[in-house]
Amino acid sequence: QLKKKQCLLNESFNFETSQAGHFISTENIIYSESLKSNVAILDSAIEYGVSFQIGANELKSKNNLSVKTNFDFVGEDLAGIKIVLTTANEGKTINYQSYLLNDFYKAKKENQRGMFYFTLPKFYNANDIVSIYLWNPAKKTMHYDNFEIVIYKN
């Protein structure tokens, strides 16, 4: 459990409201009849999922930071789907980290909770932008919901 004094930001998006905060690219949200709620989708036509973006200038601390991200998901074939964290400045990627979902989770027809941790590099520029998103280069189908990002000081 993270102590309150360590937490710099805790933001989640359940796709039920238009209040997305730092979440962008929200056009791929659909209503799931089976789940009876709105979910975001990746499929053969959607390569990039909903993205979370925050500027270094929005965080009180600029070094020794970590990120916990978690989300609910359903997918029968997760091969190639990644959770990605990038840091960029003026459109140029200066740090890239990713995890393949199928290295940690088995494809299932039931909902499961994905959780991943990243370490942020030290920010050198107030204009640095951190982005976290799902990347689907293999064009697999997956539904996901309840995307949460926690940024905390180590």
CSV table of C-alpha atoms in Angstrom, one decimal:
chain,number,residue,atom,x,y,z
A,1,GLN,CA,0.0,0.0,0.0
A,2,LEU,CA,1.4,3.4,-1.0
A,3,LYS,CA,1.6,6.0,1.8
A,4,LYS,CA,-0.3,9.2,1.1
A,5,LYS,CA,2.8,11.4,1.4
A,6,GLN,CA,4.5,9.4,-1.4
A,7,CYS,CA,1.6,9.6,-3.9
A,8,LEU,CA,1.9,12.5,-6.3
A,9,LEU,CA,-1.0,11.6,-8.5
A,10,ASN,CA,-3.8,9.0,-8.5
A,11,GLU,CA,-6.1,9.2,-11.5
A,12,SER,CA,-8.5,6.7,-13.0
A,13,PHE,CA,-10.9,6.6,-15.9
A,14,ASN,CA,-13.8,4.1,-16.1
A,15,PHE,CA,-15.0,5.2,-19.5
A,16,GLU,CA,-18.5,5.9,-18.1
A,17,THR,CA,-18.2,9.7,-18.1
A,18,SER,CA,-16.6,12.3,-20.3
A,19,GLN,CA,-14.4,13.5,-17.4
A,20,ALA,CA,-11.2,12.0,-18.6
A,21,GLY,CA,-8.6,14.1,-16.8
A,22,HIS,CA,-5.2,13.3,-18.3
A,23,PHE,CA,-6.6,10.5,-20.4
A,24,ILE,CA,-6.8,11.3,-24.1
A,25,SER,CA,-7.6,9.4,-27.3
A,26,THR,CA,-10.9,8.3,-25.9
A,27,GLU,CA,-12.7,7.8,-29.2
A,28,ASN,CA,-12.5,4.0,-29.1
A,29,ILE,CA,-15.0,3.5,-26.2
A,30,ILE,CA,-18.0,1.3,-26.8
A,31,TYR,CA,-20.8,-0.1,-24.8
A,32,SER,CA,-20.3,-3.8,-23.9
A,33,GLU,CA,-23.6,-5.7,-23.8
A,34,SER,CA,-22.0,-8.6,-21.9
A,35,LEU,CA,-20.3,-6.3,-19.3
A,36,LYS,CA,-23.2,-3.8,-19.2
A,37,SER,CA,-20.8,-0.9,-19.2
A,38,ASN,CA,-18.6,1.2,-21.4
A,39,VAL,CA,-15.2,-0.2,-22.3
A,40,ALA,CA,-12.3,0.8,-24.5
A,41,ILE,CA,-11.5,-1.5,-27.3
A,42,LEU,CA,-8.4,-2.6,-29.3
A,43,ASP,CA,-9.1,-4.6,-32.5
A,44,SER,CA,-7.9,-5.1,-36.1
A,45,ALA,CA,-8.6,-1.5,-36.8
A,46,ILE,CA,-7.3,0.1,-33.6
A,47,GLU,CA,-3.5,0.0,-32.9
A,48,TYR,CA,-3.3,2.5,-30.1
A,49,GLY,CA,-5.5,2.5,-27.0
A,50,VAL,CA,-6.6,5.3,-24.6
A,51,SER,CA,-3.6,7.3,-23.6
A,52,PHE,CA,-2.7,8.9,-20.3
A,53,GLN,CA,-0.4,12.0,-20.6
A,54,ILE,CA,1.1,14.3,-18.0
A,55,GLY,CA,3.8,17.0,-18.2
A,56,ALA,CA,6.8,17.0,-15.9
A,57,ASN,CA,5.8,20.5,-14.9
A,58,GLU,CA,2.6,19.1,-13.3
A,59,LEU,CA,4.4,16.9,-10.9
A,60,LYS,CA,5.9,18.3,-7.6
A,61,SER,CA,8.9,16.1,-7.8
A,62,LYS,CA,11.2,15.5,-10.8
A,63,ASN,CA,13.2,12.4,-9.8
A,64,ASN,CA,13.0,9.1,-8.0
A,65,LEU,CA,9.4,8.5,-9.4
A,66,SER,CA,7.6,5.3,-10.1
A,67,VAL,CA,4.3,4.6,-11.9
A,68,LYS,CA,1.8,1.9,-11.1
A,69,THR,CA,-0.8,1.3,-13.8
A,70,ASN,CA,-3.7,-1.2,-13.6
A,71,PHE,CA,-6.7,-1.9,-15.7
A,72,ASP,CA,-9.4,-4.6,-16.1
A,73,PHE,CA,-9.2,-6.5,-19.5
A,74,VAL,CA,-10.7,-9.4,-21.5
A,75,GLY,CA,-8.9,-10.8,-24.5
A,76,GLU,CA,-8.7,-14.3,-26.0
A,77,ASP,CA,-5.4,-13.6,-27.7
A,78,LEU,CA,-3.0,-11.1,-26.1
A,79,ALA,CA,0.0,-11.9,-28.3
A,80,GLY,CA,1.8,-8.6,-29.2
A,81,ILE,CA,-0.3,-6.3,-27.0
A,82,LYS,CA,1.9,-4.0,-24.9
A,83,ILE,CA,1.5,-1.6,-22.0
A,84,VAL,CA,3.9,1.3,-22.9
A,85,LEU,CA,5.4,4.2,-21.0
A,86,THR,CA,7.3,6.9,-22.9
A,87,THR,CA,8.9,10.1,-22.0
A,88,ALA,CA,9.1,12.6,-24.8
A,89,ASN,CA,10.3,16.2,-25.3
A,90,GLU,CA,9.2,18.3,-28.3
A,91,GLY,CA,7.9,15.1,-30.0
A,92,LYS,CA,11.1,13.1,-29.6
A,93,THR,CA,11.0,10.0,-27.4
A,94,ILE,CA,13.8,10.1,-24.8
A,95,ASN,CA,12.7,7.0,-22.8
A,96,TYR,CA,10.7,4.0,-23.8
A,97,GLN,CA,9.6,1.1,-21.6
A,98,SER,CA,7.0,-1.6,-22.3
A,99,TYR,CA,5.7,-5.0,-21.1
A,100,LEU,CA,4.0,-7.6,-23.3
A,101,LEU,CA,0.7,-8.5,-21.6
A,102,ASN,CA,1.0,-12.2,-22.6
A,103,ASP,CA,4.3,-12.4,-20.7
A,104,PHE,CA,2.4,-11.9,-17.5
A,105,TYR,CA,-1.2,-12.9,-18.2
A,106,LYS,CA,-3.0,-15.7,-20.0
A,107,ALA,CA,-5.7,-14.9,-22.5
A,108,LYS,CA,-9.1,-15.6,-21.0
A,109,LYS,CA,-12.7,-15.0,-21.8
A,110,GLU,CA,-13.2,-13.7,-18.3
A,111,ASN,CA,-12.2,-10.3,-16.9
A,112,GLN,CA,-8.8,-10.0,-15.2
A,113,ARG,CA,-6.9,-7.2,-13.6
A,114,GLY,CA,-3.5,-6.2,-15.1
A,115,MET,CA,-1.0,-4.4,-13.0
A,116,PHE,CA,2.4,-3.0,-14.1
A,117,TYR,CA,5.1,-0.9,-12.5
A,118,PHE,CA,7.5,1.5,-14.3
A,119,THR,CA,10.4,3.6,-13.0
A,120,LEU,CA,10.5,7.1,-14.5
A,121,PRO,CA,13.8,8.6,-15.5
A,122,LYS,CA,14.8,11.9,-14.0
A,123,PHE,CA,13.1,14.8,-15.8
A,124,TYR,CA,15.6,17.3,-17.2
A,125,ASN,CA,13.1,19.6,-18.9
A,126,ALA,CA,9.8,20.9,-17.5
A,127,ASN,CA,8.3,20.3,-21.0
A,128,ASP,CA,8.9,16.5,-20.8
A,129,ILE,CA,5.7,14.6,-21.4
A,130,VAL,CA,5.0,11.1,-19.9
A,131,SER,CA,2.5,8.9,-21.9
A,132,ILE,CA,1.1,5.6,-20.9
A,133,TYR,CA,-1.0,3.6,-23.3
A,134,LEU,CA,-1.8,0.2,-24.7
A,135,TRP,CA,-0.2,-0.6,-28.1
A,136,ASN,CA,-1.7,-3.2,-30.4
A,137,PRO,CA,0.7,-3.7,-33.3
A,138,ALA,CA,-0.6,-7.3,-33.9
A,139,LYS,CA,-4.2,-5.9,-34.2
A,140,LYS,CA,-5.6,-8.3,-31.7
A,141,THR,CA,-9.0,-7.8,-30.0
A,142,MET,CA,-9.2,-6.8,-26.3
A,143,HIS,CA,-11.6,-4.9,-24.2
A,144,TYR,CA,-10.4,-2.9,-21.2
A,145,ASP,CA,-11.8,-0.7,-18.4
A,146,ASN,CA,-11.0,1.0,-15.2
A,147,PHE,CA,-7.6,2.4,-16.2
A,148,GLU,CA,-5.8,3.7,-13.2
A,149,ILE,CA,-2.4,5.5,-13.0
A,150,VAL,CA,-0.6,6.2,-9.7
A,151,ILE,CA,2.6,8.2,-9.8
A,152,TYR,CA,4.6,8.2,-6.5
A,153,LYS,CA,7.9,9.1,-5.1
A,154,ASN,CA,10.2,6.3,-4.2
